[in-house]
Structures are given as C-alpha cells and as structure tokens.
mmCIF file of C-alpha atoms in Angstrom:
data_model
loop_
_atom_site.group_PDB
_atom_site.id
_atom_site.type_symbol
_atom_site.label_atom_id
_atom_site.label_comp_id
_atom_site.label_asym_id
_atom_site.label_seq_id
_atom_site.Cartn_x
_atom_site.Cartn_y
_atom_site.Cartn_z
ATOM 1 C CA MET A 933 115.652 106.051 95.321
ATOM 2 C CA SER A 934 112.500 107.333 97.162
ATOM 3 C CA LYS A 935 109.007 108.147 95.869
ATOM 4 C CA GLY A 936 107.022 111.129 97.443
ATOM 5 C CA VAL A 937 103.906 110.357 98.187
ATOM 6 C CA GLN A 938 100.898 112.216 99.927
ATOM 7 C CA GLY A 939 103.438 114.283 101.962
ATOM 8 C CA ARG A 940 105.664 111.688 103.213
ATOM 9 C CA VAL A 941 108.896 109.991 101.861
ATOM 10 C CA ILE A 942 108.359 106.397 101.049
ATOM 11 C CA ASP A 943 111.809 104.888 100.515
ATOM 12 C CA THR A 944 110.928 102.297 97.797
ATOM 13 C CA VAL A 945 114.273 100.381 97.701
ATOM 14 C CA ALA A 946 114.417 99.974 101.781
ATOM 15 C CA THR A 947 114.126 96.164 102.677
ATOM 16 C CA ASP A 948 114.377 96.732 106.441
ATOM 17 C CA ILE A 949 111.372 97.016 109.187
ATOM 18 C CA ALA A 950 112.636 99.246 112.014
ATOM 19 C CA GLU A 951 112.405 97.546 115.356
ATOM 20 C CA GLY A 952 108.893 98.407 117.011
ATOM 21 C CA GLU A 953 107.496 99.875 113.712
ATOM 22 C CA GLU A 954 106.290 96.610 112.526
ATOM 23 C CA ARG A 955 102.507 96.735 111.369
ATOM 24 C CA ILE A 956 102.727 92.943 109.807
ATOM 25 C CA ARG A 957 104.904 90.542 111.320
ATOM 26 C CA LEU A 958 105.943 87.360 109.534
ATOM 27 C CA GLU A 959 106.462 83.968 110.824
ATOM 28 C CA THR A 960 107.288 80.771 109.010
ATOM 29 C CA ALA A 961 106.898 77.191 110.135
ATOM 30 C CA ASP A 962 106.014 73.419 108.489
ATOM 31 C CA GLY A 963 105.341 74.979 105.164
ATOM 32 C CA ILE A 964 103.346 77.980 106.005
ATOM 33 C CA ALA A 965 103.987 81.643 106.269
ATOM 34 C CA VAL A 966 101.821 83.304 108.705
ATOM 35 C CA LEU A 967 101.215 87.115 107.935
ATOM 36 C CA THR A 968 99.861 88.943 111.135
ATOM 37 C CA LEU A 969 98.638 92.346 111.369
ATOM 38 C CA CYS A 970 100.316 93.384 114.695
ATOM 39 C CA ARG A 971 98.495 97.014 115.653
ATOM 40 C CA PRO A 972 95.861 95.421 117.574
ATOM 41 C CA ASP A 973 95.853 99.051 119.672
ATOM 42 C CA ARG A 974 94.911 100.858 116.548
ATOM 43 C CA LEU A 975 92.369 97.911 115.423
ATOM 44 C CA ASN A 976 95.071 97.192 112.721
ATOM 45 C CA GLY A 977 94.337 100.594 110.895
ATOM 46 C CA TRP A 978 96.251 100.689 107.322
ATOM 47 C CA SER A 979 98.913 103.095 106.362
ATOM 48 C CA TRP A 980 101.510 103.839 103.989
ATOM 49 C CA GLU A 981 103.914 102.235 105.743
ATOM 50 C CA SER A 982 101.603 99.151 106.112
ATOM 51 C CA THR A 983 101.493 98.971 102.197
ATOM 52 C CA ARG A 984 105.232 99.079 102.204
ATOM 53 C CA GLN A 985 105.972 96.258 104.678
ATOM 54 C CA LEU A 986 102.893 94.413 103.325
ATOM 55 C CA GLY A 987 104.819 94.352 99.635
ATOM 56 C CA LEU A 988 108.386 93.502 101.446
ATOM 57 C CA LEU A 989 107.349 90.540 103.557
ATOM 58 C CA ALA A 990 105.466 89.243 100.513
ATOM 59 C CA ASP A 991 108.304 89.113 98.448
ATOM 60 C CA ARG A 992 109.900 87.202 101.198
ATOM 61 C CA VAL A 993 107.480 84.680 101.088
ATOM 62 C CA ARG A 994 107.358 84.131 96.980
ATOM 63 C CA PHE A 995 110.961 83.547 97.098
ATOM 64 C CA ASP A 996 111.155 80.961 100.007
ATOM 65 C CA PRO A 997 110.740 77.475 98.661
ATOM 66 C CA SER A 998 109.973 76.147 102.081
ATOM 67 C CA VAL A 999 106.660 78.163 101.955
ATOM 68 C CA ARG A 1000 103.534 76.467 100.249
ATOM 69 C CA ALA A 1001 100.554 78.372 101.425
ATOM 70 C CA VAL A 1002 100.195 81.804 103.378
ATOM 71 C CA LEU A 1003 97.548 82.277 106.218
ATOM 72 C CA LEU A 1004 96.805 86.209 106.632
ATOM 73 C CA ARG A 1005 95.486 86.927 109.952
ATOM 74 C CA ALA A 1006 95.118 89.950 112.528
ATOM 75 C CA GLU A 1007 95.706 90.362 116.081
ATOM 76 C CA GLY A 1008 93.310 91.841 118.765
ATOM 77 C CA ARG A 1009 89.391 92.143 118.226
ATOM 78 C CA ALA A 1010 89.532 93.396 114.391
ATOM 79 C CA PHE A 1011 91.010 92.270 111.229
ATOM 80 C CA CYS A 1012 91.455 95.837 110.161
ATOM 81 C CA ALA A 1013 89.152 98.899 110.544
ATOM 82 C CA GLY A 1014 90.217 100.520 107.745
ATOM 83 C CA ILE A 1015 92.961 103.776 106.936
ATOM 84 C CA ASP A 1016 94.668 104.829 110.396
ATOM 85 C CA VAL A 1017 94.106 108.539 110.393
ATOM 86 C CA THR A 1018 96.511 109.312 112.845
ATOM 87 C CA ALA A 1019 99.390 107.689 110.670
ATOM 88 C CA PRO A 1020 102.200 109.972 109.379
ATOM 89 C CA GLY A 1021 102.111 111.220 105.817
ATOM 90 C CA GLY A 1022 98.338 111.596 105.151
ATOM 91 C CA ALA A 1023 98.506 115.011 103.905
ATOM 92 C CA ILE A 1024 98.193 115.560 100.086
ATOM 93 C CA THR A 1025 100.933 117.672 99.015
ATOM 94 C CA GLY A 1026 101.547 119.668 95.633
ATOM 95 C CA GLY A 1027 102.049 123.016 94.059
ATOM 96 C CA SER A 1028 98.769 122.889 92.307
ATOM 97 C CA ALA A 1029 95.336 121.056 92.532
ATOM 98 C CA ALA A 1030 96.483 119.235 89.106
ATOM 99 C CA GLU A 1031 100.075 118.004 91.078
ATOM 100 C CA ARG A 1032 98.150 117.141 93.979
ATOM 101 C CA THR A 1033 95.765 114.744 91.962
ATOM 102 C CA ARG A 1034 99.243 113.437 89.779
ATOM 103 C CA ASN A 1035 100.991 112.718 93.264
ATOM 104 C CA THR A 1036 97.905 110.821 94.791
ATOM 105 C CA TYR A 1037 97.480 108.812 91.565
ATOM 106 C CA GLU A 1038 100.680 107.447 91.549
ATOM 107 C CA GLY A 1039 100.666 106.857 95.257
ATOM 108 C CA ILE A 1040 97.513 104.727 94.799
ATOM 109 C CA ARG A 1041 99.419 103.105 91.772
ATOM 110 C CA TRP A 1042 102.033 102.156 94.185
ATOM 111 C CA VAL A 1043 99.472 100.747 96.463
ATOM 112 C CA HIS A 1044 98.205 98.472 93.901
ATOM 113 C CA GLU A 1045 101.553 97.177 92.894
ATOM 114 C CA ARG A 1046 102.604 96.429 96.369
ATOM 115 C CA PHE A 1047 99.131 94.936 97.183
ATOM 116 C CA ALA A 1048 99.499 92.880 93.719
ATOM 117 C CA VAL A 1049 102.752 91.306 95.167
ATOM 118 C CA LEU A 1050 100.236 89.742 97.756
ATOM 119 C CA SER A 1051 97.391 88.827 95.598
ATOM 120 C CA ARG A 1052 99.758 87.153 93.010
ATOM 121 C CA LEU A 1053 102.098 85.271 95.303
ATOM 122 C CA PRO A 1054 102.499 81.912 93.710
ATOM 123 C CA GLN A 1055 101.296 80.334 97.050
ATOM 124 C CA PRO A 1056 97.406 80.471 97.995
ATOM 125 C CA VAL A 1057 96.351 82.838 100.705
ATOM 126 C CA VAL A 1058 93.947 82.241 103.497
ATOM 127 C CA ALA A 1059 92.659 85.339 105.307
ATOM 128 C CA ALA A 1060 91.051 84.935 108.276
ATOM 129 C CA VAL A 1061 88.591 87.796 109.377
ATOM 130 C CA GLN A 1062 87.375 88.959 112.851
ATOM 131 C CA GLY A 1063 85.533 92.081 114.309
ATOM 132 C CA TYR A 1064 85.806 94.956 111.852
ATOM 133 C CA CYS A 1065 87.181 94.286 108.305
ATOM 134 C CA LEU A 1066 86.254 97.912 106.728
ATOM 135 C CA GLY A 1067 87.321 100.260 103.657
ATOM 136 C CA PHE A 1068 91.174 99.122 103.084
ATOM 137 C CA GLY A 1069 90.905 96.077 105.518
ATOM 138 C CA PHE A 1070 88.062 94.591 103.321
ATOM 139 C CA GLU A 1071 89.954 95.096 100.496
ATOM 140 C CA LEU A 1072 92.783 93.360 101.682
ATOM 141 C CA ALA A 1073 91.025 90.236 103.036
ATOM 142 C CA LEU A 1074 89.326 90.182 99.290
ATOM 143 C CA MET A 1075 92.948 89.777 98.108
ATOM 144 C CA ALA A 1076 93.290 86.482 99.707
ATOM 145 C CA ASP A 1077 92.242 83.291 97.797
ATOM 146 C CA ILE A 1078 90.287 81.792 100.338
ATOM 147 C CA ARG A 1079 88.438 83.860 103.217
ATOM 148 C CA VAL A 1080 87.295 82.097 106.794
ATOM 149 C CA ALA A 1081 85.436 84.583 109.063
ATOM 150 C CA ALA A 1082 84.398 84.607 112.599
ATOM 151 C CA GLU A 1083 80.667 84.914 113.283
ATOM 152 C CA ASP A 1084 81.325 88.437 114.644
ATOM 153 C CA ALA A 1085 83.351 90.024 111.575
ATOM 154 C CA VAL A 1086 81.845 93.046 110.114
ATOM 155 C CA PHE A 1087 82.300 93.845 106.383
ATOM 156 C CA ALA A 1088 81.874 97.393 104.526
ATOM 157 C CA LEU A 1089 83.281 99.597 102.198
ATOM 158 C CA PRO A 1090 82.372 103.031 103.710
ATOM 159 C CA GLU A 1091 84.496 105.459 101.030
ATOM 160 C CA ALA A 1092 81.730 107.119 99.596
ATOM 161 C CA GLN A 1093 80.461 108.107 102.828
ATOM 162 C CA LEU A 1094 83.685 110.217 103.131
ATOM 163 C CA GLY A 1095 83.428 111.558 99.391
ATOM 164 C CA VAL A 1096 86.128 109.099 98.232
ATOM 165 C CA ALA A 1097 86.376 106.381 95.809
ATOM 166 C CA VAL A 1098 87.244 102.860 96.595
ATOM 167 C CA ASP A 1099 90.576 102.885 96.060
ATOM 168 C CA ALA A 1100 92.478 99.366 96.252
ATOM 169 C CA GLY A 1101 89.825 97.326 93.829
ATOM 170 C CA GLY A 1102 87.363 95.992 96.605
ATOM 171 C CA ASP A 1103 84.693 96.888 94.650
ATOM 172 C CA LEU A 1104 85.744 95.254 91.377
ATOM 173 C CA ARG A 1105 86.801 91.996 93.597
ATOM 174 C CA ILE A 1106 83.103 91.861 94.979
ATOM 175 C CA ALA A 1107 81.988 92.261 91.687
ATOM 176 C CA ARG A 1108 84.024 89.302 90.639
ATOM 177 C CA GLU A 1109 82.449 87.281 93.517
ATOM 178 C CA ALA A 1110 79.106 88.375 94.203
ATOM 179 C CA GLY A 1111 78.103 90.474 90.760
ATOM 180 C CA ALA A 1112 78.083 93.897 89.818
ATOM 181 C CA GLY A 1113 74.739 94.407 91.539
ATOM 182 C CA TRP A 1114 76.457 93.582 94.909
ATOM 183 C CA ALA A 1115 79.666 95.463 94.546
ATOM 184 C CA LYS A 1116 77.388 98.746 93.592
ATOM 185 C CA TYR A 1117 75.211 97.997 96.561
ATOM 186 C CA LEU A 1118 78.132 97.843 99.051
ATOM 187 C CA ALA A 1119 80.352 100.690 97.611
ATOM 188 C CA LEU A 1120 77.444 103.014 96.966
ATOM 189 C CA THR A 1121 75.916 102.684 100.088
ATOM 190 C CA GLY A 1122 78.753 102.331 102.696
ATOM 191 C CA ARG A 1123 76.626 99.627 104.231
ATOM 192 C CA ARG A 1124 77.849 96.960 106.604
ATOM 193 C CA ILE A 1125 77.058 93.331 106.223
ATOM 194 C CA ASP A 1126 77.686 90.611 108.861
ATOM 195 C CA ALA A 1127 79.561 87.376 108.383
ATOM 196 C CA ALA A 1128 76.505 85.353 107.390
ATOM 197 C CA THR A 1129 75.447 87.608 104.339
ATOM 198 C CA ALA A 1130 79.173 87.782 103.217
ATOM 199 C CA GLU A 1131 79.038 84.139 102.854
ATOM 200 C CA ARG A 1132 75.817 83.954 101.185
ATOM 201 C CA LEU A 1133 77.446 86.357 98.447
ATOM 202 C CA ASN A 1134 80.453 84.103 98.146
ATOM 203 C CA LEU A 1135 82.710 86.838 99.901
ATOM 204 C CA VAL A 1136 83.869 84.348 102.511
ATOM 205 C CA GLN A 1137 83.917 80.663 101.885
ATOM 206 C CA LEU A 1138 83.615 79.502 105.884
ATOM 207 C CA VAL A 1139 82.209 81.185 109.040
ATOM 208 C CA VAL A 1140 83.402 79.900 112.243
ATOM 209 C CA PRO A 1141 82.647 80.809 115.840
ATOM 210 C CA ALA A 1142 85.123 83.591 117.056
ATOM 211 C CA ALA A 1143 86.992 81.157 119.300
ATOM 212 C CA GLU A 1144 87.685 78.661 116.458
ATOM 213 C CA LEU A 1145 88.981 81.103 113.678
ATOM 214 C CA ASP A 1146 92.706 80.767 114.322
ATOM 215 C CA SER A 1147 92.467 76.754 114.439
ATOM 216 C CA ALA A 1148 90.143 76.458 111.435
ATOM 217 C CA ALA A 1149 92.104 78.850 109.488
ATOM 218 C CA ARG A 1150 95.127 77.347 110.235
ATOM 219 C CA THR A 1151 93.715 73.719 109.560
ATOM 220 C CA LEU A 1152 92.562 74.856 106.044
ATOM 221 C CA THR A 1153 96.237 76.329 105.273
ATOM 222 C CA ALA A 1154 97.860 73.266 106.369
ATOM 223 C CA GLU A 1155 95.489 71.207 103.843
ATOM 224 C CA ILE A 1156 96.588 73.594 101.265
ATOM 225 C CA ALA A 1157 100.133 73.411 102.282
ATOM 226 C CA ALA A 1158 100.112 69.381 102.305
ATOM 227 C CA ASN A 1159 99.006 69.150 98.674
ATOM 228 C CA ALA A 1160 101.455 68.965 95.630
ATOM 229 C CA PRO A 1161 103.095 72.461 95.314
ATOM 230 C CA LEU A 1162 103.249 72.711 91.409
ATOM 231 C CA ALA A 1163 99.658 71.518 91.085
ATOM 232 C CA VAL A 1164 98.491 73.815 93.466
ATOM 233 C CA GLN A 1165 100.196 76.922 92.394
ATOM 234 C CA GLY A 1166 98.912 75.799 88.599
ATOM 235 C CA ILE A 1167 95.353 75.666 89.741
ATOM 236 C CA LYS A 1168 95.674 79.368 91.460
ATOM 237 C CA ARG A 1169 97.191 80.825 88.351
ATOM 238 C CA ALA A 1170 94.649 79.379 86.177
ATOM 239 C CA VAL A 1171 91.774 80.407 88.098
ATOM 240 C CA ASP A 1172 93.128 83.859 88.570
ATOM 241 C CA ALA A 1173 93.808 84.142 84.950
ATOM 242 C CA TYR A 1174 90.220 83.427 84.154
ATOM 243 C CA ALA A 1175 88.851 85.570 87.229
ATOM 244 C CA ASP A 1176 90.793 88.647 86.443
ATOM 245 C CA ALA A 1177 91.324 88.919 83.072
ATOM 246 C CA ALA A 1178 89.913 92.474 83.017
ATOM 247 C CA LEU A 1179 91.328 93.778 86.053
ATOM 248 C CA PRO A 1180 94.431 95.637 85.277
ATOM 249 C CA ALA A 1181 92.750 97.870 83.336
ATOM 250 C CA ALA A 1182 89.883 98.334 85.598
ATOM 251 C CA LEU A 1183 92.611 99.059 88.555
ATOM 252 C CA ASP A 1184 93.935 102.039 86.552
ATOM 253 C CA ARG A 1185 90.718 103.524 86.556
ATOM 254 C CA VAL A 1186 90.381 102.984 90.293
ATOM 255 C CA ALA A 1187 93.598 104.595 90.704
ATOM 256 C CA MET A 1188 92.499 107.754 88.531
ATOM 257 C CA THR A 1189 88.993 107.697 90.081
ATOM 258 C CA ALA A 1190 90.412 107.700 93.852
ATOM 259 C CA ALA A 1191 93.123 110.494 93.207
ATOM 260 C CA LEU A 1192 90.391 112.815 91.916
ATOM 261 C CA THR A 1193 87.806 112.238 94.740
ATOM 262 C CA LEU A 1194 91.084 112.633 97.563
ATOM 263 C CA THR A 1195 92.111 115.723 96.380
ATOM 264 C CA SER A 1196 88.388 116.629 96.209
ATOM 265 C CA ASP A 1197 86.477 119.419 98.442
ATOM 266 C CA ASP A 1198 83.947 116.660 99.340
ATOM 267 C CA CYS A 1199 86.578 114.653 100.708
ATOM 268 C CA ARG A 1200 87.719 117.478 103.128
ATOM 269 C CA GLU A 1201 84.006 117.942 104.148
ATOM 270 C CA GLY A 1202 83.596 114.103 104.397
ATOM 271 C CA TYR A 1203 86.444 113.778 106.874
ATOM 272 C CA GLY A 1204 85.214 116.738 108.602
ATOM 273 C CA ALA A 1205 81.954 115.989 109.040
ATOM 274 C CA LYS A 1206 82.938 112.369 110.413
ATOM 275 C CA ALA A 1207 85.227 114.113 113.061
ATOM 276 C CA ALA A 1208 82.528 116.579 113.944
ATOM 277 C CA ARG A 1209 80.091 113.775 114.106
ATOM 278 C CA ARG A 1210 77.617 115.709 111.879
ATOM 279 C CA PRO A 1211 76.034 114.667 108.371
ATOM 280 C CA PRO A 1212 78.347 115.632 105.291
ATOM 281 C CA HIS A 1213 76.869 118.213 103.041
ATOM 282 C CA PHE A 1214 78.578 117.107 99.576
ATOM 283 C CA THR A 1215 78.702 119.570 96.587
ATOM 284 C CA GLY A 1216 80.249 117.443 94.100
ATOM 285 C CA GLY A 1217 83.477 119.578 93.631
#
C-alpha cells in the first residue's frame, strides 16, 4: 500500500532504510536510544523521507523493552535548518487546485501522524540542539520532552515569510510552553531568537557551551533512564494528558491551513523571492 504525497509516492508499509539513504541513525546502549540526524552536509534539512524514517525508528524504540529514555541529536553545525528544498518529492501534484489542496492536506496529516509516534513515545525524549534550529527543525525539537541547547543555537519559525503556515504544530507547542503571545510573535514575524531567549521563554530547559552539549544531554538522558520505568512513563503520560488536551483538534486545523497556504500563489511567490534574493510581494491569493 502506498500513499501519493506532493508528487512522491511514499511507501507507508516499507520498514527498511536503504544503505546510504539514512536521514536518521538509531543506536541503542545502556538503556538509551540515540536518534541522530545524520545529513550534516545538508544542515540536516528535512524531507518526506526524513519523516518516514523518524516514524519507523520511533516505532522500533517504542517496542524495545531495553530502552528507558531517548536522546535526539544531530551531527554537524546545525540541528536542522528546516525543509531541504533540494530533496525529491517537493512538487505538489493534482488535477485541480482542490485536488492539490486535498493531497497536501493528507500529506501534512501523514507527517503529523509520524511525528506523533515520536512525541507520544512512552519513553521520555531529550533533544540536544546546536546551531540552526529552524522551521521543521524547531518543530521537531519542540516535540521532545526536554530540550538542551548549545549557546550557539538559533531558533525560528520562518514559514510566514515564505507565504506558508507553520505546518507541524510548532506554534501550538510554543503557545503551550511560552504563551499565546510569544507563539504569535515568533510565528507571525519569523524572527530568530538565541538560546538564552529560548531558555527565558521555557522553550529550552538548559543552555550549555557548545563543546559541552553532547555530554550534558547524555548525562541528563542517563539520569532519566536510571529511574523506575513505570514511574517515569506514568509521569510523562500524565503531564502530556494535561498539557496537550486541546492539541489533536488544533493540529487538524493546522493541517488544513498548511494545505491551503502550500498550494497558494503566495507560497510560490515566497519561495521564488527567496531564491531570487528579493522581497516577496504577497497578494493573499
């Protein structure tokens, strides 16, 4: 069974990752599963295939009884700089505007489902963030239970500058952590914030020198893994049940808004203007 999404057929049944095509690497030892974004030459840019692999590997972690905590990290000078515009499968297809919107809506819903496999893992997830953490990268980090940032980390949701909506719920999670005003401030302007500001807004829980990021994040993850699994997982579920009570319905609204904006003239203008290094001229169409 396959699913056509934005010009690419994504096999939703395949459980393999072709050699040399890894976007994310999984390593497990001492009760900790380490998920590493491993395309540093692309600043770990996100793609449909990244999403598929995330869901696949998170499912493996979920049913591994030896895993008590998860560390989400990245290789290179960026955590994730957002969408990899060079990745295949980015073109939106459909015989009409309505069909393109429908296909994009289903594609975004599929992304939400794969991301939920990570965010709803029974094991707590710690994210270690360095360098650029933009767009999808920021949204991915926000799905972790605890975030540790290097002092050089930079966070932003630049989607509105390109004519599209925030499409994976990052703005909703910012509203949960920092308040609605800050969610709107960041998502409506696309402004970047540094690690110190992100910590002040409760978007990260710990800021450390870049050279200490890996050791600090691994130490924190190991502390969680050393505690009683039933207690740890119960605490996570209880807090999430309270904090995310309104999230499912809001995410469906996000998916539809993303589909409408991704198929809009403004989206084409936004990306075209960025490529041409000129200011965009949005019309609302």
